[in-house]
Amino acid sequence: MRLGPAHLVTTASRHWSTLCHKICRPLTTQSFSHIPPSHTHHLRTSLPTPSQRLAPVRSSASSSSSMSPPAPAVPAAAPQQQQQQHQQGGGLLQPSKVHISSAFDSGNIEVVSATDPSDIQLRIRPEPYSDVDGRSHFQWFHYQVTGTAGLPLTMRIINAGESSYPEGWEGYRAAASYDLLHWFRVDTEYEAEEGHLVIRHTPDHTCVRYAYFAPYSWERHGELIMRMQSQPRVQLHLLGSTLEGRDIHMLQVGSPSPSKAVIWVICRQHPGESMAEWFAEGLLERLTQPPGSDPQVEELLGGAVLHVVPNMCPDGSVRGHLRTNSAGVNLNREWAAPSPERSPEVLAVSSAITRTGLDVLIDVHGDECIPANFYGSMFGIPAWGPRLERLQTQFSDAMLAASPDFQTQLGYPLPEPGKANLSTASKANAQRYNTLSLVLEQPFKDCVGTPNPLTGWSPERAKAFGAAHVTAFATFLPVLLKERLSKD
């Protein structure tokens, strides 16, 4: 039997009435007693009636007098009005609440209270206890806030005064991003008396990430390794594994030769110092430009081979640690006697350096307090003398000429003669190989000499700084090749 329009509409209306009876019966005012009256009113009245959802279909050929008159048309809301309704909680969806999470790669935050957007209280989660340093480190934070577009936020990290470097909060501004690609700085204040780090920001979008510095994820690390291994002058080496089984990668750029200098660049012994891996990415990208396109790369690779370890502490990186691996071990205090039980990361890299030899080592870090890029001196190791002093000075001069972001005025105080800490990578290798071995520090804040109010020190600037080291290495290479002949 062919059904007419009236029969179809009447049948659909009956189905709709039955469905509404089954579904909507529990939606009483009592069921929403915990929701403000304005919201419960909206929920009670916003469900469409059958006549609104299934408007009667009239046929030009026939009509039925038994059909009820059509419901008046309900004009559709204008796009601007729909947007306002959405922002005000229109429709069946209630307004979003502020939600804070850190359950992702390098995430670290504990939520104390998030009920009041103007007084969100947070804590940084400490790392496992470090027996060498005599404390549980914490300073790195990385978390996501959702449901906040246009909502002024005041977030207090209430244990900032107990962090590893509380003096590092002075003059610091937190990093934020909407897309994890572009990071900018937001208003941040350190209340020293209370020990609170206060971050104030009104997000433009629903979801925003905040971090101590722009993170460099383990996934991006994998992409870097895979991308670089396909370059014509690159060889990928797997040096070993971490305590949690993650790979320790080394990228060799150039072909070894007895006549060539051996340069090692190791990054991110302290996992929260993510600018170190951004540095490595910039260095590697310049080294792998098409052969012949960059004269300084050709000059450098003609006389040297480089070994780059982008991330020496993958476990700590993924866990959201500042200074230690998964066991709470500070890798940059393990170089005197690394062990597979405590520091397999250092053992793997140190053993590889033994096999290749060493002419230059740059150990790339980030400093919480000093707003500048600088090298730590080799002064204080037993082998310190005119030759090492000359190498250090000439390489620093090459770096000054290569990058406006480098300086020599700010840095660490010198130790007493013969009292340098030989458990650190730079000092241990300078002493062992009697050659240039420096720790490089980048700021978590900004560069005082070349400030950028929008981004502070950033991934882009760290990458450019890494690329500038190609120029410094190439300039320094003739000196290095001459001086390596005079090693004791």
Coordinates of C-alpha atoms in Angstrom, one line a residue:
M1 CA 0.0 0.0 0.0
R2 CA 1.4 3.4 -0.9
L3 CA 1.3 5.8 2.0
G4 CA 0.3 9.4 1.6
P5 CA 2.1 12.3 3.2
A6 CA -0.4 12.7 6.0
H7 CA 0.0 9.1 7.1
L8 CA 3.8 9.4 7.1
V9 CA 3.8 12.5 9.2
T10 CA 1.3 11.1 11.7
T11 CA 3.3 7.9 12.1
A12 CA 6.5 9.8 12.5
S13 CA 4.9 12.0 15.2
R14 CA 3.8 9.0 17.1
H15 CA 7.3 7.5 17.1
W16 CA 8.7 10.9 18.2
S17 CA 6.2 11.1 21.1
T18 CA 7.1 7.6 22.2
L19 CA 10.8 8.3 22.0
C20 CA 10.5 11.6 23.9
H21 CA 8.5 9.8 26.6
K22 CA 11.2 7.2 27.0
I23 CA 14.2 9.5 26.8
C24 CA 13.0 12.7 28.3
R25 CA 11.0 11.4 31.2
P26 CA 14.0 11.5 33.6
L27 CA 14.9 15.0 32.6
T28 CA 13.0 16.7 35.4
T29 CA 13.8 19.8 37.4
Q30 CA 14.8 17.6 40.3
S31 CA 17.4 15.8 38.1
F32 CA 19.2 19.1 37.5
S33 CA 19.0 20.5 41.0
H34 CA 22.8 20.9 41.0
I35 CA 22.6 23.2 37.9
P36 CA 21.8 26.9 38.1
P37 CA 18.1 27.7 37.4
S38 CA 19.0 29.5 34.2
H39 CA 20.7 26.4 32.8
T40 CA 17.9 24.0 33.9
H41 CA 15.4 26.3 32.2
H42 CA 17.4 26.1 29.0
L43 CA 17.6 22.3 29.2
R44 CA 13.8 22.0 29.8
T45 CA 12.8 24.3 26.9
S46 CA 15.5 23.6 24.3
L47 CA 14.2 20.2 23.2
P48 CA 12.3 20.5 19.9
T49 CA 8.7 19.4 19.7
P50 CA 7.6 16.8 17.1
S51 CA 6.0 19.5 15.0
Q52 CA 9.3 21.5 15.0
R53 CA 11.4 18.5 14.0
L54 CA 8.9 16.9 11.6
A55 CA 7.0 19.7 10.0
P56 CA 3.8 18.5 8.1
V57 CA 4.4 17.8 4.5
R58 CA 1.6 19.2 2.3
S59 CA 0.9 17.8 -1.1
S60 CA -0.4 19.9 -3.9
A61 CA -2.6 17.0 -4.9
S62 CA -4.4 16.3 -1.6
S63 CA -4.6 17.2 2.0
S64 CA -6.2 15.7 5.1
S65 CA -8.5 17.6 7.4
S66 CA -7.5 15.3 10.2
M67 CA -4.0 16.7 10.3
S68 CA -3.3 19.3 12.9
P69 CA -2.4 22.8 11.6
P70 CA 1.3 23.2 10.9
A71 CA 3.4 24.7 13.7
P72 CA 4.6 28.2 13.1
A73 CA 8.1 28.3 11.5
V74 CA 10.9 28.9 14.0
P75 CA 13.5 31.2 12.4
A76 CA 17.1 29.9 12.5
A77 CA 19.5 31.8 14.7
A78 CA 21.9 34.0 12.9
P79 CA 25.5 32.7 12.9
Q80 CA 26.6 35.4 15.4
Q81 CA 23.7 34.6 17.7
Q82 CA 24.6 30.8 17.4
Q83 CA 28.2 31.6 18.4
Q84 CA 27.0 33.7 21.4
Q85 CA 24.7 30.8 22.4
H86 CA 27.6 28.4 22.2
Q87 CA 29.9 30.6 24.2
Q88 CA 27.1 31.0 26.8
G89 CA 26.4 27.3 27.0
G90 CA 23.6 27.3 24.4
G91 CA 22.2 24.0 23.2
L92 CA 22.2 20.7 25.1
L93 CA 25.9 21.1 26.0
Q94 CA 26.7 22.8 29.2
P95 CA 29.5 25.4 29.4
S96 CA 32.9 23.8 29.6
K97 CA 34.6 23.7 33.0
V98 CA 38.3 24.5 33.4
H99 CA 40.1 21.2 33.0
I100 CA 43.9 20.8 33.7
S101 CA 45.9 17.7 32.6
S102 CA 49.5 16.6 32.2
A103 CA 49.0 13.0 31.1
F104 CA 51.2 13.3 28.1
D105 CA 54.9 13.2 27.0
S106 CA 56.9 15.4 29.4
G107 CA 53.8 16.4 31.3
N108 CA 54.3 17.5 34.9
I109 CA 51.8 19.2 37.2
E110 CA 49.6 18.3 40.1
V111 CA 46.3 20.1 40.5
V112 CA 45.5 21.4 44.1
S113 CA 42.5 23.4 43.1
A114 CA 40.9 24.5 39.8
T115 CA 37.4 25.5 40.9
D116 CA 38.1 29.2 40.7
P117 CA 39.8 30.4 37.4
S118 CA 41.1 33.4 39.2
D119 CA 42.9 31.3 41.8
I120 CA 44.0 28.0 40.3
Q121 CA 46.5 26.3 42.6
L122 CA 49.1 23.8 41.2
R123 CA 52.2 21.9 42.3
I124 CA 55.2 20.6 40.3
R125 CA 55.7 16.9 40.9
P126 CA 59.1 16.1 42.3
E127 CA 61.5 13.6 40.7
P128 CA 62.9 10.5 42.4
Y129 CA 65.5 11.3 45.1
S130 CA 69.0 12.1 43.9
D131 CA 71.5 10.7 46.3
V132 CA 74.4 12.7 44.8
D133 CA 72.6 16.0 44.9
G134 CA 70.9 15.2 48.2
R135 CA 67.4 16.2 47.1
S136 CA 64.4 15.5 44.9
H137 CA 64.7 17.9 42.0
F138 CA 61.8 19.7 40.4
Q139 CA 61.4 22.9 38.3
W140 CA 60.1 21.6 34.9
F141 CA 56.4 22.0 34.4
H142 CA 54.2 21.2 31.4
Y143 CA 50.4 21.1 31.5
Q144 CA 47.3 21.7 29.4
V145 CA 44.3 23.8 30.3
T146 CA 41.0 23.3 28.4
G147 CA 37.8 25.2 28.4
T148 CA 39.2 28.7 28.9
A149 CA 38.8 30.7 25.7
G150 CA 38.4 34.4 26.7
L151 CA 38.6 33.5 30.4
P152 CA 41.2 35.3 32.5
L153 CA 43.3 32.7 34.4
T154 CA 45.5 33.2 37.4
M155 CA 47.5 30.0 38.0
R156 CA 49.7 29.7 41.1
I157 CA 52.5 27.1 41.4
I158 CA 52.5 27.0 45.1
N159 CA 55.7 25.0 45.7
A160 CA 57.9 27.0 43.3
G161 CA 59.8 28.4 46.3
E162 CA 60.9 24.8 47.1
S163 CA 62.1 24.0 43.6
S164 CA 65.7 23.2 42.7
Y165 CA 66.5 26.8 41.6
P166 CA 64.0 29.2 43.2
E167 CA 66.2 32.2 42.2
G168 CA 65.6 31.2 38.6
W169 CA 62.0 32.3 38.8
E170 CA 63.1 36.0 39.1
G171 CA 62.6 37.6 35.7
Y172 CA 61.2 34.4 34.3
R173 CA 58.0 34.2 32.0
A174 CA 56.2 30.9 31.3
A175 CA 55.9 29.6 27.7
A176 CA 52.5 29.0 26.1
S177 CA 51.2 27.5 22.9
Y178 CA 48.0 26.8 21.1
D179 CA 49.4 24.5 18.4
L180 CA 52.7 23.0 20.0
L181 CA 54.6 24.6 17.2
H182 CA 54.7 28.3 18.1
W183 CA 55.4 29.3 21.6
F184 CA 55.1 32.7 23.2
R185 CA 55.7 34.1 26.7
V186 CA 52.9 35.1 29.1
D187 CA 52.7 37.3 32.2
T188 CA 54.5 35.6 35.1
E189 CA 55.5 36.9 38.5
Y190 CA 57.4 35.3 41.3
E191 CA 56.1 36.1 44.8
A192 CA 59.2 35.3 46.8
E193 CA 57.7 35.6 50.3
E194 CA 55.0 33.1 49.6
G195 CA 57.2 31.0 47.2
H196 CA 54.5 31.1 44.5
L197 CA 55.0 31.4 40.8
V198 CA 52.0 33.2 39.4
I199 CA 51.1 32.8 35.7
R200 CA 48.4 35.2 34.4
H201 CA 46.9 34.7 30.9
T202 CA 43.6 35.1 29.0
P203 CA 43.7 32.4 26.3
D204 CA 42.4 33.1 22.8
H205 CA 41.4 29.5 22.2
T206 CA 39.8 26.7 24.2
C207 CA 42.9 24.6 24.8
V208 CA 46.4 25.9 25.7
R209 CA 49.6 24.4 26.9
Y210 CA 52.0 26.0 29.4
A211 CA 55.6 24.9 30.0
Y212 CA 58.8 25.9 31.6
F213 CA 60.3 25.9 28.1
A214 CA 59.0 24.7 24.7
P215 CA 59.1 20.9 25.0
Y216 CA 60.9 18.7 22.6
S217 CA 58.9 15.5 22.5
W218 CA 60.1 11.9 22.2
E219 CA 58.0 11.6 19.1
R220 CA 59.7 14.6 17.5
H221 CA 63.1 13.1 18.5
G222 CA 62.1 10.0 16.6
E223 CA 61.1 12.0 13.6
L224 CA 64.5 13.8 13.7
I225 CA 66.4 10.6 13.8
M226 CA 64.5 9.0 11.0
R227 CA 64.8 12.2 8.9
M228 CA 68.5 12.6 9.4
Q229 CA 69.4 9.0 8.8
S230 CA 68.3 9.3 5.2
Q231 CA 70.8 12.2 4.5
P232 CA 73.7 11.3 2.3
R233 CA 76.6 12.0 4.8
V234 CA 74.8 10.7 7.9
Q235 CA 75.1 7.4 9.7
L236 CA 72.8 6.5 12.6
H237 CA 74.4 4.6 15.5
L238 CA 72.5 3.0 18.4
L239 CA 74.8 3.4 21.4
G240 CA 72.7 1.6 24.0
S241 CA 69.5 1.8 26.0
T242 CA 68.2 3.6 29.0
L243 CA 67.0 2.0 32.2
E244 CA 63.5 2.0 30.8
G245 CA 64.6 0.6 27.5
R246 CA 64.6 3.7 25.3
D247 CA 67.2 4.0 22.6
I248 CA 70.3 6.2 22.9
H249 CA 70.9 7.5 19.3
M250 CA 74.0 9.1 17.9
L251 CA 74.1 10.7 14.4
Q252 CA 77.5 10.7 12.7
V253 CA 78.0 13.4 10.1
G254 CA 80.9 13.0 7.8
S255 CA 83.4 10.3 7.1
P256 CA 86.1 9.4 9.8
S257 CA 89.8 9.7 8.9
P258 CA 92.9 9.7 11.0
S259 CA 93.7 13.2 9.7
K260 CA 90.3 14.6 10.7
A261 CA 89.3 16.2 14.0
V262 CA 86.7 14.3 16.0
I263 CA 83.9 16.6 17.4
W264 CA 81.2 15.3 19.8
V265 CA 78.1 17.3 20.6
I266 CA 76.0 15.8 23.4
C267 CA 72.6 17.3 24.4
R268 CA 70.1 17.1 27.2
Q269 CA 71.9 15.2 29.9
H270 CA 69.4 17.2 32.0
P271 CA 66.1 16.2 30.5
G272 CA 64.1 19.4 31.3
E273 CA 66.6 21.5 29.4
S274 CA 64.8 21.0 26.1
M275 CA 66.4 23.9 24.4
A276 CA 69.5 21.6 24.1
E277 CA 67.6 19.3 21.7
W278 CA 66.3 22.2 19.7
F279 CA 69.9 23.3 19.4
A280 CA 70.8 19.8 18.1
E281 CA 68.0 20.0 15.5
G282 CA 69.3 23.3 14.2
L283 CA 72.9 22.0 14.1
L284 CA 71.9 18.8 12.2
E285 CA 69.7 20.6 9.7
R286 CA 72.6 22.9 8.7
L287 CA 75.1 20.0 8.5
T288 CA 72.7 18.1 6.2
Q289 CA 72.1 20.8 3.6
P290 CA 72.6 19.5 0.0
P291 CA 76.3 18.8 -0.6
G292 CA 78.0 21.9 -2.0
S293 CA 75.3 24.4 -1.0
D294 CA 77.0 25.7 2.2
P295 CA 80.8 26.4 1.9
Q296 CA 81.3 26.4 5.7
V297 CA 79.7 22.9 6.0
E298 CA 82.0 21.7 3.2
E299 CA 85.0 23.2 4.9
L300 CA 84.1 21.7 8.3
L301 CA 83.3 18.2 7.0
G302 CA 86.5 18.2 4.9
G303 CA 88.5 18.3 8.1
A304 CA 86.3 16.9 10.8
V305 CA 83.6 14.3 11.6
L306 CA 80.8 15.1 14.0
H307 CA 79.0 12.8 16.4
V308 CA 75.7 14.3 17.7
V309 CA 73.7 12.8 20.5
P310 CA 70.4 14.8 20.5
N311 CA 69.0 13.4 23.8
M312 CA 71.1 11.6 26.4
C313 CA 68.2 11.3 28.9
P314 CA 65.1 10.1 27.1
D315 CA 63.5 8.5 30.3
G316 CA 63.6 11.8 32.2
S317 CA 62.4 13.7 29.2
V318 CA 59.3 11.6 28.8
R319 CA 58.6 11.6 32.6
G320 CA 58.8 15.4 32.8
H321 CA 62.0 15.6 34.9
L322 CA 64.3 18.5 35.2
R323 CA 67.7 17.0 36.0
T324 CA 67.5 13.2 36.4
N325 CA 66.8 9.9 34.7
S326 CA 64.1 7.5 35.8
A327 CA 66.1 6.4 38.8
G328 CA 66.8 9.9 40.1
V329 CA 70.4 9.9 38.8
N330 CA 71.9 13.2 37.6
L331 CA 73.8 12.0 34.5
N332 CA 76.1 15.0 34.5
R333 CA 77.6 13.8 37.8
E334 CA 78.3 10.2 36.6
W335 CA 81.2 10.7 34.2
A336 CA 83.9 9.6 36.7
A337 CA 82.4 6.1 37.1
P338 CA 79.3 5.5 35.0
S339 CA 77.5 2.2 35.6
P340 CA 74.9 0.1 33.8
E341 CA 72.8 0.0 37.0
R342 CA 72.6 3.8 37.5
S343 CA 73.7 5.6 34.4
P344 CA 73.7 3.3 31.3
E345 CA 73.2 6.5 29.2
V346 CA 76.6 7.9 30.2
L347 CA 78.3 4.6 30.0
A348 CA 77.1 4.1 26.4
V349 CA 78.2 7.6 25.3
S350 CA 81.5 7.5 27.2
S351 CA 82.4 4.1 25.7
A352 CA 81.7 5.4 22.2
I353 CA 83.9 8.4 22.7
T354 CA 86.7 6.1 23.8
R355 CA 86.4 4.2 20.5
T356 CA 86.4 7.4 18.3
G357 CA 88.8 9.5 20.2
L358 CA 88.1 13.2 21.0
D359 CA 89.2 16.6 19.9
V360 CA 86.2 18.8 20.8
L361 CA 83.3 18.1 23.1
I362 CA 80.3 20.5 23.5
D363 CA 77.9 19.4 26.3
V364 CA 74.7 21.4 25.6
H365 CA 72.5 22.5 28.6
G366 CA 70.1 25.2 29.8
D367 CA 70.6 27.4 32.8
E368 CA 67.7 28.4 35.0
C369 CA 69.1 31.7 36.3
I370 CA 71.5 33.4 33.9
P371 CA 69.7 35.2 31.0
A372 CA 72.5 34.5 28.4
N373 CA 74.3 31.9 26.3
F374 CA 77.8 31.1 27.6
Y375 CA 80.4 28.4 27.9
G376 CA 81.7 27.1 31.2
S377 CA 85.4 27.2 31.5
M378 CA 87.8 24.2 31.7
F379 CA 89.7 26.2 34.4
G380 CA 90.3 24.1 37.5
I381 CA 91.0 20.7 35.9
P382 CA 94.5 19.4 36.7
A383 CA 95.4 19.4 33.0
W384 CA 94.6 23.1 32.7
G385 CA 97.5 25.1 31.1
P386 CA 98.4 27.5 28.3
R387 CA 97.4 25.1 25.5
L388 CA 93.9 24.4 26.9
E389 CA 93.5 28.1 27.7
R390 CA 94.5 29.0 24.1
L391 CA 92.0 26.5 22.7
Q392 CA 89.2 27.8 24.9
T393 CA 89.9 31.4 24.1
Q394 CA 90.1 30.9 20.3
F395 CA 86.9 28.9 20.1
S396 CA 85.1 31.5 22.2
D397 CA 86.3 34.2 19.8
A398 CA 85.0 32.1 16.9
M399 CA 81.6 31.8 18.5
L400 CA 81.5 35.5 19.3
A401 CA 81.9 36.2 15.6
A402 CA 79.4 33.5 14.6
S403 CA 76.4 34.5 16.6
P404 CA 75.1 37.8 18.2
D405 CA 73.4 35.6 20.8
F406 CA 76.7 34.5 22.3
Q407 CA 78.6 36.5 25.0
T408 CA 81.4 36.0 27.5
Q409 CA 80.5 38.6 30.2
L410 CA 78.0 36.4 32.1
G411 CA 78.7 32.9 33.2
Y412 CA 79.7 30.7 36.1
P413 CA 82.3 31.6 38.7
L414 CA 85.7 29.8 38.3
P415 CA 86.6 27.1 40.7
E416 CA 89.8 27.1 42.7
P417 CA 92.8 25.7 40.8
G418 CA 92.7 21.9 40.6
K419 CA 89.2 21.8 42.2
A420 CA 87.0 21.4 39.1
N421 CA 84.3 18.7 39.3
L422 CA 85.6 15.8 37.3
S423 CA 82.4 13.9 37.5
T424 CA 80.8 16.3 34.9
A425 CA 81.1 15.6 31.2
S426 CA 83.0 18.7 30.1
K427 CA 85.6 18.5 32.9
A428 CA 86.0 14.7 32.8
N429 CA 86.7 14.6 29.0
A430 CA 88.9 17.7 29.1
Q431 CA 91.1 16.0 31.7
R432 CA 91.0 12.6 30.1
Y433 CA 91.7 13.7 26.5
N434 CA 93.6 16.9 27.2
T435 CA 91.5 18.8 24.7
L436 CA 88.7 21.3 24.3
S437 CA 85.7 20.2 26.2
L438 CA 83.1 22.8 27.2
V439 CA 79.6 22.9 28.8
L440 CA 77.3 25.3 26.8
E441 CA 74.4 26.9 28.7
Q442 CA 71.4 28.5 27.1
P443 CA 68.8 30.5 29.0
F444 CA 65.3 29.5 30.1
K445 CA 64.5 33.2 30.2
D446 CA 65.8 35.5 27.4
C447 CA 69.1 36.8 26.2
V448 CA 69.9 40.2 27.8
G449 CA 71.9 41.3 24.8
T450 CA 69.4 40.3 22.2
P451 CA 66.0 40.2 23.9
N452 CA 62.8 39.2 22.3
P453 CA 59.8 40.2 24.5
L454 CA 57.3 38.0 22.6
T455 CA 59.2 34.6 22.7
G456 CA 62.2 35.0 25.0
W457 CA 64.7 32.4 24.2
S458 CA 62.8 30.0 22.0
P459 CA 63.0 26.9 19.8
E460 CA 63.7 29.0 16.7
R461 CA 66.5 30.9 18.4
A462 CA 68.0 27.7 19.9
K463 CA 68.0 26.1 16.4
A464 CA 69.7 29.2 14.9
F465 CA 72.3 29.1 17.7
G466 CA 73.0 25.4 16.9
A467 CA 73.3 26.2 13.2
A468 CA 75.8 29.1 14.1
H469 CA 78.1 26.5 15.6
V470 CA 78.9 25.2 12.2
T471 CA 80.4 28.6 11.4
A472 CA 82.4 28.6 14.7
F473 CA 83.6 25.0 14.1
A474 CA 84.7 25.8 10.6
T475 CA 86.5 29.0 11.7
F476 CA 88.2 27.2 14.6
L477 CA 89.1 24.0 12.6
P478 CA 92.6 25.1 11.3
V479 CA 93.6 26.0 14.8
L480 CA 92.3 22.7 16.1
L481 CA 94.1 20.6 13.5
K482 CA 97.3 22.4 14.3
E483 CA 96.9 22.2 18.1
R484 CA 96.0 18.5 18.1
L485 CA 99.5 17.7 17.0
S486 CA 100.8 19.2 20.2
K487 CA 98.8 17.1 22.6
D488 CA 100.8 15.8 25.5

